[in-house]
Structures are given as structure tokens and as C-alpha cells.
Short mmCIF file of C-alpha atoms and ligand atoms in Angstrom, two decimals:
data_model
loop_
_atom_site.label_atom_id
_atom_site.label_comp_id
_atom_site.label_asym_id
_atom_site.label_seq_id
_atom_site.Cartn_x
_atom_site.Cartn_y
_atom_site.Cartn_z
CA MET A 1 -110.15 194.26 192.98
CA ASP A 2 -109.78 197.67 194.54
CA ILE A 3 -106.11 198.77 193.46
CA GLU A 4 -107.02 202.61 193.86
CA LYS A 5 -104.32 202.32 196.95
CA LEU A 6 -101.56 201.92 194.25
CA ASN A 7 -101.96 205.51 192.71
CA LEU A 8 -103.39 204.23 189.45
CA SER A 9 -104.03 207.53 187.43
CA SER A 10 -107.86 207.49 186.42
CA ASN A 11 -106.68 208.53 182.77
CA TYR A 12 -104.04 206.31 181.30
CA ARG A 13 -104.87 204.92 178.26
CA ILE A 14 -103.58 201.03 178.37
CA LEU A 15 -103.77 198.63 175.83
CA VAL A 16 -104.16 194.85 176.92
CA THR A 17 -103.07 192.61 174.41
CA GLY A 18 -104.67 189.07 174.76
CA GLY A 19 -107.43 190.93 176.57
CA ALA A 20 -110.09 188.08 175.89
CA GLY A 21 -107.73 185.61 177.88
CA PHE A 22 -107.91 184.68 181.49
CA ILE A 23 -105.15 186.75 183.07
CA GLY A 24 -105.71 190.02 180.23
CA SER A 25 -110.12 190.02 180.63
CA ASN A 26 -109.22 190.36 184.26
CA LEU A 27 -106.52 193.14 184.11
CA CYS A 28 -108.94 194.64 181.76
CA GLU A 29 -111.95 194.52 184.04
CA ALA A 30 -109.94 196.04 186.94
CA LEU A 31 -108.32 198.57 184.70
CA ILE A 32 -111.40 200.21 183.83
CA ASN A 33 -113.26 200.00 186.90
CA ASN A 34 -110.48 202.03 188.33
CA GLY A 35 -111.69 204.53 185.20
CA ASN A 36 -108.89 204.03 182.82
CA PHE A 37 -109.26 203.50 179.25
CA VAL A 38 -108.33 200.12 178.30
CA ARG A 39 -108.15 198.77 174.76
CA CYS A 40 -107.73 195.37 173.67
CA LEU A 41 -106.05 193.70 171.13
CA ASP A 42 -106.99 189.77 170.97
CA ASN A 43 -107.77 187.41 167.77
CA PHE A 44 -109.87 184.96 169.97
CA ALA A 45 -107.16 182.26 169.73
CA THR A 46 -107.65 180.84 172.98
CA GLY A 47 -109.81 183.88 174.62
CA LYS A 48 -113.55 184.17 174.59
CA ARG A 49 -116.54 186.79 173.57
CA GLU A 50 -117.97 186.38 177.29
CA ASN A 51 -114.86 187.33 178.92
CA LEU A 52 -115.90 190.82 177.51
CA SER A 53 -119.12 191.15 177.26
CA HIS A 54 -119.89 193.18 179.96
CA LEU A 55 -117.26 195.78 178.87
CA MET A 56 -118.29 196.10 175.71
CA SER A 57 -120.70 198.92 175.90
CA ASN A 58 -118.64 200.88 178.25
CA SER A 59 -116.95 204.10 176.45
CA ASN A 60 -113.80 203.39 178.15
CA PHE A 61 -113.58 199.97 176.12
CA GLU A 62 -112.24 199.80 173.18
CA LEU A 63 -111.66 195.89 171.40
CA ILE A 64 -109.29 195.46 168.26
CA GLU A 65 -109.54 191.72 166.73
CA GLY A 66 -106.30 191.50 165.45
CA ASP A 67 -103.28 189.39 165.45
CA ILE A 68 -99.78 190.17 166.84
CA ARG A 69 -98.47 188.08 164.09
CA ASN A 70 -99.70 191.17 161.65
CA SER A 71 -97.63 194.27 162.59
CA LYS A 72 -100.00 196.78 161.19
CA ASP A 73 -102.62 195.31 163.98
CA CYS A 74 -99.92 195.92 166.23
CA GLN A 75 -99.40 200.06 164.98
CA LYS A 76 -103.34 200.53 165.56
CA ALA A 77 -103.23 198.93 168.89
CA CYS A 78 -100.45 201.06 170.21
CA SER A 79 -101.49 204.36 168.36
CA GLU A 80 -101.86 207.14 171.70
CA ILE A 81 -101.20 204.48 174.35
CA ASP A 82 -99.34 204.93 177.43
CA PHE A 83 -98.86 201.58 178.80
CA VAL A 84 -98.64 198.08 176.85
CA LEU A 85 -99.47 195.28 179.16
CA HIS A 86 -98.77 192.35 176.67
CA GLN A 87 -100.21 189.14 177.69
CA ALA A 88 -101.55 187.45 174.08
CA ALA A 89 -99.63 184.06 173.74
CA LEU A 90 -100.15 181.15 172.97
CA GLY A 91 -99.70 178.80 176.64
CA SER A 92 -99.12 175.39 177.50
CA VAL A 93 -95.77 173.74 177.56
CA PRO A 94 -97.44 170.62 175.94
CA ARG A 95 -99.33 172.85 173.18
CA SER A 96 -95.69 174.02 172.30
CA ILE A 97 -94.60 170.37 172.38
CA ASN A 98 -96.98 169.57 169.72
CA ASP A 99 -96.48 172.33 167.35
CA PRO A 100 -93.57 174.44 168.29
CA TYR A 101 -93.83 176.43 165.05
CA THR A 102 -96.90 178.53 165.92
CA SER A 103 -95.82 178.68 169.67
CA ASN A 104 -93.21 180.40 168.22
CA GLU A 105 -94.79 182.51 165.42
CA VAL A 106 -97.13 184.05 167.74
CA ASN A 107 -94.78 184.33 171.29
CA VAL A 108 -91.72 185.37 169.60
CA SER A 109 -92.32 186.90 166.28
CA GLY A 110 -95.86 188.36 167.65
CA PHE A 111 -93.88 189.55 170.79
CA LEU A 112 -90.84 191.56 168.46
CA ASN A 113 -94.07 193.30 166.21
CA MET A 114 -95.55 194.29 169.66
CA LEU A 115 -91.99 195.56 170.93
CA ILE A 116 -91.42 197.49 167.54
CA ALA A 117 -95.25 199.19 167.22
CA ALA A 118 -94.82 200.29 171.02
CA ARG A 119 -91.37 201.59 170.64
CA ASP A 120 -92.70 203.55 167.22
CA ALA A 121 -95.80 204.55 169.27
CA LYS A 122 -93.82 206.09 171.89
CA VAL A 123 -95.47 204.47 174.85
CA LYS A 124 -94.05 205.03 178.27
CA ARG A 125 -93.69 201.45 179.50
CA PHE A 126 -94.36 197.85 177.98
CA VAL A 127 -94.80 195.26 180.85
CA TYR A 128 -95.26 191.56 179.75
CA ALA A 129 -96.25 188.30 180.81
CA ALA A 130 -92.77 186.51 181.23
CA SER A 131 -93.13 183.08 182.60
CA SER A 132 -91.54 180.64 185.44
CA SER A 133 -90.88 178.13 182.68
CA THR A 134 -87.64 180.38 182.33
CA TYR A 135 -86.09 178.61 185.02
CA GLY A 136 -86.08 175.24 183.32
CA ASP A 137 -83.75 172.80 184.94
CA SER A 138 -82.12 174.73 186.93
CA LYS A 139 -82.53 172.70 190.95
CA ASN A 140 -82.16 176.59 192.64
CA MET A 141 -84.59 176.78 195.07
CA PRO A 142 -86.48 179.72 195.50
CA LYS A 143 -86.03 180.64 192.31
CA ILE A 144 -84.32 183.72 192.01
CA GLU A 145 -85.01 186.50 188.91
CA ASN A 146 -81.00 186.31 187.94
CA ILE A 147 -80.31 182.24 187.94
CA ILE A 148 -81.84 180.35 185.43
CA GLY A 149 -81.48 176.98 183.69
CA SER A 150 -81.44 175.58 180.44
CA PRO A 151 -85.25 175.73 178.93
CA LEU A 152 -87.22 172.17 179.07
CA SER A 153 -90.03 172.90 176.29
CA PRO A 154 -90.39 174.90 173.28
CA TYR A 155 -92.92 177.65 174.69
CA ALA A 156 -89.80 178.07 177.53
CA ILE A 157 -88.15 179.08 175.04
CA THR A 158 -90.18 181.50 173.65
CA LYS A 159 -90.36 183.22 176.63
CA TYR A 160 -87.45 183.71 177.68
CA VAL A 161 -86.32 185.15 174.32
CA ASN A 162 -89.61 187.70 175.12
CA GLU A 163 -86.66 188.81 178.33
CA LEU A 164 -83.85 188.61 175.89
CA TYR A 165 -85.52 191.35 173.18
CA ALA A 166 -87.02 193.19 175.76
CA ASN A 167 -83.55 193.75 177.17
CA VAL A 168 -82.09 194.66 174.30
CA PHE A 169 -84.97 197.26 173.36
CA SER A 170 -84.42 198.86 176.56
CA LYS A 171 -80.74 199.54 175.87
CA THR A 172 -80.58 200.01 172.15
CA TYR A 173 -83.83 202.16 172.26
CA GLY A 174 -84.43 203.33 175.45
CA MET A 175 -87.81 201.64 175.75
CA GLU A 176 -88.99 201.09 179.62
CA THR A 177 -89.86 197.58 179.95
CA ILE A 178 -91.00 195.26 182.73
CA GLY A 179 -90.93 191.57 182.41
CA LEU A 180 -93.16 189.81 184.76
CA ARG A 181 -92.37 185.64 185.13
CA TYR A 182 -95.87 184.48 186.68
CA PHE A 183 -95.62 181.23 188.30
CA ASN A 184 -98.98 179.26 187.60
CA VAL A 185 -101.65 181.37 188.01
CA PHE A 186 -104.92 180.47 189.17
CA GLY A 187 -108.78 182.24 189.49
CA ARG A 188 -112.38 183.28 188.30
CA LYS A 189 -112.45 183.59 183.96
CA GLN A 190 -109.79 180.86 183.78
CA ASP A 191 -110.74 178.35 180.97
CA PRO A 192 -111.40 174.84 182.00
CA ASN A 193 -112.08 173.25 178.64
CA GLY A 194 -109.74 171.74 175.98
CA ALA A 195 -106.71 169.60 175.73
CA TYR A 196 -104.22 172.52 177.14
CA ALA A 197 -106.25 173.47 180.04
CA ALA A 198 -104.32 174.63 183.37
CA VAL A 199 -104.77 172.02 186.24
CA ILE A 200 -106.74 173.98 188.88
CA PRO A 201 -109.98 174.80 186.44
CA LYS A 202 -109.50 171.18 185.03
CA PHE A 203 -109.56 169.51 188.43
CA VAL A 204 -112.39 171.55 189.78
CA MET A 205 -114.56 171.13 186.88
CA GLN A 206 -113.92 167.16 187.11
CA LEU A 207 -115.13 167.61 190.69
CA MET A 208 -117.87 168.99 190.50
CA ASP A 209 -118.72 166.67 187.65
CA HIS A 210 -118.16 163.92 190.24
CA LYS A 211 -115.47 162.67 188.27
CA SER A 212 -111.92 161.32 189.74
CA PRO A 213 -108.93 164.27 188.75
CA THR A 214 -105.68 162.51 187.23
CA ILE A 215 -102.69 163.48 188.33
CA ASN A 216 -99.62 163.21 185.90
CA GLY A 217 -97.36 161.52 188.24
CA ASP A 218 -97.17 160.67 191.47
CA GLY A 219 -98.97 163.93 193.03
CA SER A 220 -95.58 165.03 194.47
CA PHE A 221 -94.78 167.57 192.41
CA SER A 222 -94.90 171.04 193.56
CA ARG A 223 -95.92 174.79 192.02
CA ASP A 224 -96.25 178.51 193.71
CA PHE A 225 -99.80 178.23 192.86
CA THR A 226 -100.66 182.20 192.12
CA TYR A 227 -104.24 183.83 192.33
CA ILE A 228 -104.90 186.54 190.06
CA ASP A 229 -105.33 189.55 192.21
CA ASN A 230 -101.89 189.07 193.07
CA VAL A 231 -100.71 189.19 188.94
CA ILE A 232 -103.29 192.39 188.87
CA GLU A 233 -101.41 193.83 191.95
CA MET A 234 -97.93 193.09 189.95
CA ASN A 235 -99.14 194.59 186.62
CA VAL A 236 -100.54 198.12 188.17
CA ARG A 237 -97.20 198.43 190.41
CA SER A 238 -95.45 197.57 187.23
CA ILE A 239 -97.22 200.77 185.52
CA THR A 240 -97.26 202.93 188.34
CA SER A 241 -93.76 202.53 189.92
CA SER A 242 -91.65 205.95 189.53
CA ASN A 243 -88.66 204.35 190.56
CA LEU A 244 -86.47 204.33 187.79
CA LYS A 245 -84.31 201.47 189.15
CA ALA A 246 -87.32 199.17 189.09
CA VAL A 247 -87.14 199.02 185.49
CA ASN A 248 -85.62 197.28 182.43
CA THR A 249 -85.71 194.00 184.56
CA VAL A 250 -87.80 190.74 185.60
CA TYR A 251 -89.54 189.82 188.71
CA ASN A 252 -91.18 186.45 189.77
CA VAL A 253 -94.85 187.21 190.30
CA ALA A 254 -96.22 184.29 192.95
CA TYR A 255 -97.09 184.15 196.33
CA GLY A 256 -93.82 182.73 197.82
CA GLU A 257 -95.03 179.22 199.04
CA ARG A 258 -95.52 176.00 197.22
CA THR A 259 -97.87 173.71 197.18
CA SER A 260 -97.88 169.83 196.15
CA LEU A 261 -100.56 168.54 193.42
CA ASN A 262 -102.27 166.23 196.40
CA GLU A 263 -102.25 168.98 198.69
CA LEU A 264 -103.93 170.79 196.15
CA VAL A 265 -106.46 168.13 195.37
CA GLY A 266 -106.84 167.98 198.83
CA LEU A 267 -107.88 171.63 199.29
CA LEU A 268 -110.22 171.59 196.24
CA LYS A 269 -112.34 168.71 197.66
CA GLN A 270 -112.48 170.40 200.91
CA TYR A 271 -113.58 173.62 199.20
CA LEU A 272 -115.88 172.30 196.76
CA GLY A 273 -117.20 169.65 199.66
CA GLU A 274 -118.63 172.68 201.31
CA TYR A 275 -121.02 173.33 198.41
CA ASP A 276 -121.66 169.05 197.60
CA SER A 277 -120.62 166.94 200.23
CA LYS A 278 -119.78 164.00 197.72
CA ILE A 279 -117.20 166.14 196.51
CA SER A 280 -115.02 165.17 199.65
CA THR A 281 -115.25 161.54 199.14
CA ILE A 282 -113.96 161.33 195.31
CA ASP A 283 -110.57 159.55 194.89
CA ILE A 284 -107.55 160.48 192.77
CA THR A 285 -106.37 159.32 190.00
CA TYR A 286 -102.53 159.06 189.04
CA GLY A 287 -101.13 158.97 185.40
CA PRO A 288 -97.78 159.23 183.80
CA GLU A 289 -95.57 162.10 183.96
CA ARG A 290 -95.87 164.63 181.13
CA LYS A 291 -92.67 165.64 179.00
CA GLY A 292 -91.46 169.37 179.99
CA ASP A 293 -92.46 169.57 183.44
CA VAL A 294 -90.40 170.52 186.20
CA PRO A 295 -90.46 168.98 189.20
CA HIS A 296 -90.65 171.99 191.96
CA SER A 297 -91.63 175.51 191.47
CA LEU A 298 -91.03 178.11 194.41
CA ALA A 299 -90.44 181.77 193.66
CA SER A 300 -88.74 184.45 195.88
CA ILE A 301 -90.93 187.30 195.73
CA ASP A 302 -88.06 189.36 197.41
CA LYS A 303 -87.26 191.67 194.05
CA ALA A 304 -90.69 192.35 193.79
CA LYS A 305 -91.15 193.48 197.39
CA LYS A 306 -88.09 195.79 197.27
CA PHE A 307 -88.63 197.49 193.97
CA LEU A 308 -92.23 197.82 193.59
CA GLY A 309 -93.73 197.09 196.82
CA TYR A 310 -95.37 194.16 195.97
CA ASN A 311 -97.32 192.89 198.92
CA PRO A 312 -99.66 189.69 197.64
CA LYS A 313 -102.71 189.58 199.65
CA PHE A 314 -103.68 186.12 198.30
CA ASP A 315 -101.98 183.21 199.64
CA ILE A 316 -103.14 179.68 198.13
CA LYS A 317 -106.17 178.87 200.30
CA HIS A 318 -107.39 181.97 200.33
CA GLY A 319 -107.25 182.23 196.43
CA LEU A 320 -108.98 178.98 196.34
CA LYS A 321 -112.17 179.74 198.24
CA HIS A 322 -112.79 182.84 195.84
CA ALA A 323 -111.53 180.69 192.77
CA VAL A 324 -113.91 177.74 193.76
CA LYS A 325 -116.92 179.77 194.99
CA TRP A 326 -116.85 181.30 190.71
CA TYR A 327 -116.72 178.21 189.33
CA TRP A 328 -119.40 177.23 191.67
CA GLU A 329 -121.80 180.01 190.66
CA ASN A 330 -120.70 180.63 187.13
CA LEU A 331 -119.99 177.06 185.61
CA ARG A 332 -121.93 174.52 187.27
P1 LIG B 401 -104.67 182.72 177.78
O1 LIG B 401 -105.00 181.80 176.56
O2 LIG B 401 -106.41 182.76 178.41
O3 LIG B 401 -104.55 184.29 177.14
C1 LIG B 401 -104.17 184.57 175.95
C2 LIG B 401 -104.66 185.43 175.16
O4 LIG B 401 -103.66 185.85 173.92
C3 LIG B 401 -106.24 184.88 174.66
O5 LIG B 401 -107.64 185.60 174.72
C4 LIG B 401 -105.68 184.46 172.88
O6 LIG B 401 -106.81 184.47 172.27
C5 LIG B 401 -104.90 185.89 172.79
N1 LIG B 401 -103.82 185.77 171.48
C6 LIG B 401 -103.33 184.26 171.32
N2 LIG B 401 -102.53 184.35 169.92
C7 LIG B 401 -103.23 185.63 169.80
C8 LIG B 401 -102.34 186.28 168.48
N3 LIG B 401 -101.94 185.68 167.48
N4 LIG B 401 -102.96 187.50 168.16
C9 LIG B 401 -103.70 188.27 169.26
N5 LIG B 401 -104.38 187.72 170.75
C10 LIG B 401 -103.62 186.24 170.54
O7 LIG B 401 -103.73 182.60 178.85
P2 LIG B 401 -103.47 183.04 180.35
O8 LIG B 401 -103.24 181.99 181.31
O9 LIG B 401 -104.10 184.53 180.62
O10 LIG B 401 -102.14 183.90 179.94
C11 LIG B 401 -101.20 185.19 179.69
C12 LIG B 401 -99.98 185.14 179.38
O11 LIG B 401 -99.45 184.89 180.54
C13 LIG B 401 -99.41 184.60 178.35
O12 LIG B 401 -98.77 185.51 177.57
C14 LIG B 401 -99.32 183.15 179.05
O13 LIG B 401 -97.96 182.81 178.10
C15 LIG B 401 -98.56 184.24 180.31
N6 LIG B 401 -98.64 183.07 181.83
C16 LIG B 401 -99.55 182.66 181.90
C17 LIG B 401 -99.16 181.66 183.27
C18 LIG B 401 -100.69 181.06 183.68
O14 LIG B 401 -100.45 180.15 184.93
N7 LIG B 401 -101.59 181.32 183.39
C19 LIG B 401 -98.23 181.23 183.62
C20 LIG B 401 -96.97 181.97 183.27
C21 LIG B 401 -97.33 183.12 182.01
#
């Protein structure tokens, strides 16, 4: 992605935790392509070596194989770093329902380790992956940052606790933090496999295999699906913003439109159908609703526009076309 226009200096030293994962590896690549030094801390719990293989020989890239639950690994990773983009976590609502303890250990204790290490290393700013799940059972639409409901899953609790810790660290230790509440991110390198795969890569793979995708519920649930390049833009803006009113807070990271699951599958069938016409005739299967799922999710992106100048370039259709092309060319 071209992020040069965002004044990203070419000599920052940036730590991306979870840099072998979907969002993290895209961040590593974009930052390196713009001339920065990038260090990645990852334990490969869900991340993949192939996401980083093209960066391994780059002298501006360093991999630390380690665990955010280990404070020494966090200290080593934060040493001589300007900015932290903390992405490492165990994602997925169902995973946290099946194993709340491990999600808490990684997402809360690991987060605290990273905050302490970043504070002690005196990094300039700590930007972290928060989540739209923090809106919980709030019926408010669109979601505005300062109105949240009660969490609906252990995962949502962990992501909310991250925000509380970041806020206290900024007040108590004078750290600069920014939390980015991602809304259903999708795009190249998102893992389609495993029990906890996200819906877009899972459906793309099923359709490419001529299998019927299964929607949980009647397909009316909707999401503000957000293309990866919009997420990269927000991370870069969070690093580069010199507006001190923009820090020590959280932002929605979304496009600001919602799409139902039925509409989503329709678009995927249409775009994949351009590569293989049989795909456009595949029927949808409907299954039971999932525990912890929020019916509708739509973000207001006004705060990000106002304070960080966010100007997302990719709506769902534009993003899906790019994503589908990537899956067709790389994973078929
Ligand atoms: P991902 O699973 O692809 O990436 C997470 C990365 O963290 C992986 O590389 C994994 O190996 C690493 N990791 C996990 N536990 C670790 C540990 N103990 N120590 C070191 N590394 C560890 O997930 P993603 O979709 O790229 O998500 C990145 C971040 O964004 C996460 O914090 C997630 O909660 C958040 N988020 C993602 C979405 C989304 O739609 N993808 C939405 C909201 C929030």
C-alpha cells in the first residue's frame, strides 16, 4: 500500500507484535516498503512463517520468536523502539468461549507485559489493536466510541480491559497510547483455515472448492467489513499524528457501512464467478446462530476523521475484489 503521503518518516524503528498474523504481517510489509526498520515479536500461535518469508532477508526486518506472556521477550522486543503497534492476541469470540483462561493470559496479561515493557523502554507511542466487540450488547447505531454496552464474550472483556489499562498507563505514567477498535477486518493473508477462521476467507475457500458456505443464523446479521488497507492507514496515522488531542483515546477503524451476511455471500459469488462461472450458482446453507454474536455492527468513523484525518479508500466492494483476486491467485 502507498502510505508515503502520510508523512511516515523513513527511519522509524517500529515493533509489530503479532507480526506473523494477518493484520501484523500486512503492517510489517507496508512499513518496510516505506523504508522503516520493523521488528516483529510473534510466537506463531496463529501466525504463519510464510507471511514473513519475503521479509526475512531484508536488513530492515528482524524477527524475535517469543511470547508476550514472557516479560523478558517483551523487554527485548521494545528495546530501542520508537513506536509499538501491538497486534498480538488470541482472536475469535468462540475461541475465548471454549478457553477463556488462555485468551485472558495472552490478551490481558500479555498486553500488560507489553505496556510495561514499552513504558520502560520509553517508546514514543503505543498503538494497539482494540476491538468492535467492546460495544457488546449496546443497541446504539452507528457505534460511537464513548457509548459501549456490556461485553458478550470473554474475548470482548479482554479487549475492553486493554483499553482500561492503556488509559491508566497514559494517566499514571504519561505514556502516549492509541487504541484502534477494528471492525471485521478482511483482505490478503487472512487465514481461511481452522475452527476459528473469519467468515470472509472461510466462505471464499468454500466457494472456490464449489462447497456451499454455511451462514450461522438467517443471514440478516450485518457487519461493517473493513479492508486491510484502511486498517494500515489508521495505524500509520496513529503513529504520525502530531495532534496531541488525538492521543490517549480509542478510535473505530471501519469503513462506516454495513453489509448483511446474505449480501456478503452474494458479492463473493459474483466476484468469484468472474473467475469460475460455476461459483455464481452455488446455494447458501443456513445453520444455528452462534453464542456471543452481536446482531448488527456499524461504526461511526467521524472521530477518526476529525482527529486523525482518516479517509478510508476501500469500501467493501473494492476491498472484496482485491481480496478475492488474492485468494484466487495464491490459495486456489
Ligand atoms: P491473527 O491471529 O492473524 O494474528 C495474531 C498474531 O498474534 C498471530 O501472528 C499470533 O501468532 C500472534 N500471537 C498470538 N499469541 C501470541 C503470544 N502469546 N505471543 C506472541 N504472539 C502471539 O489475528 P489478526 O486478525 O491479525 O488480529 C490482530 C489483532 O487485531 C488482534 O489483537 C485481534 O484481537 C485484533 N482484531 C482483529 C480483528 C479482525 O477482524 N481480524 C477485529 C478486531 C480486533
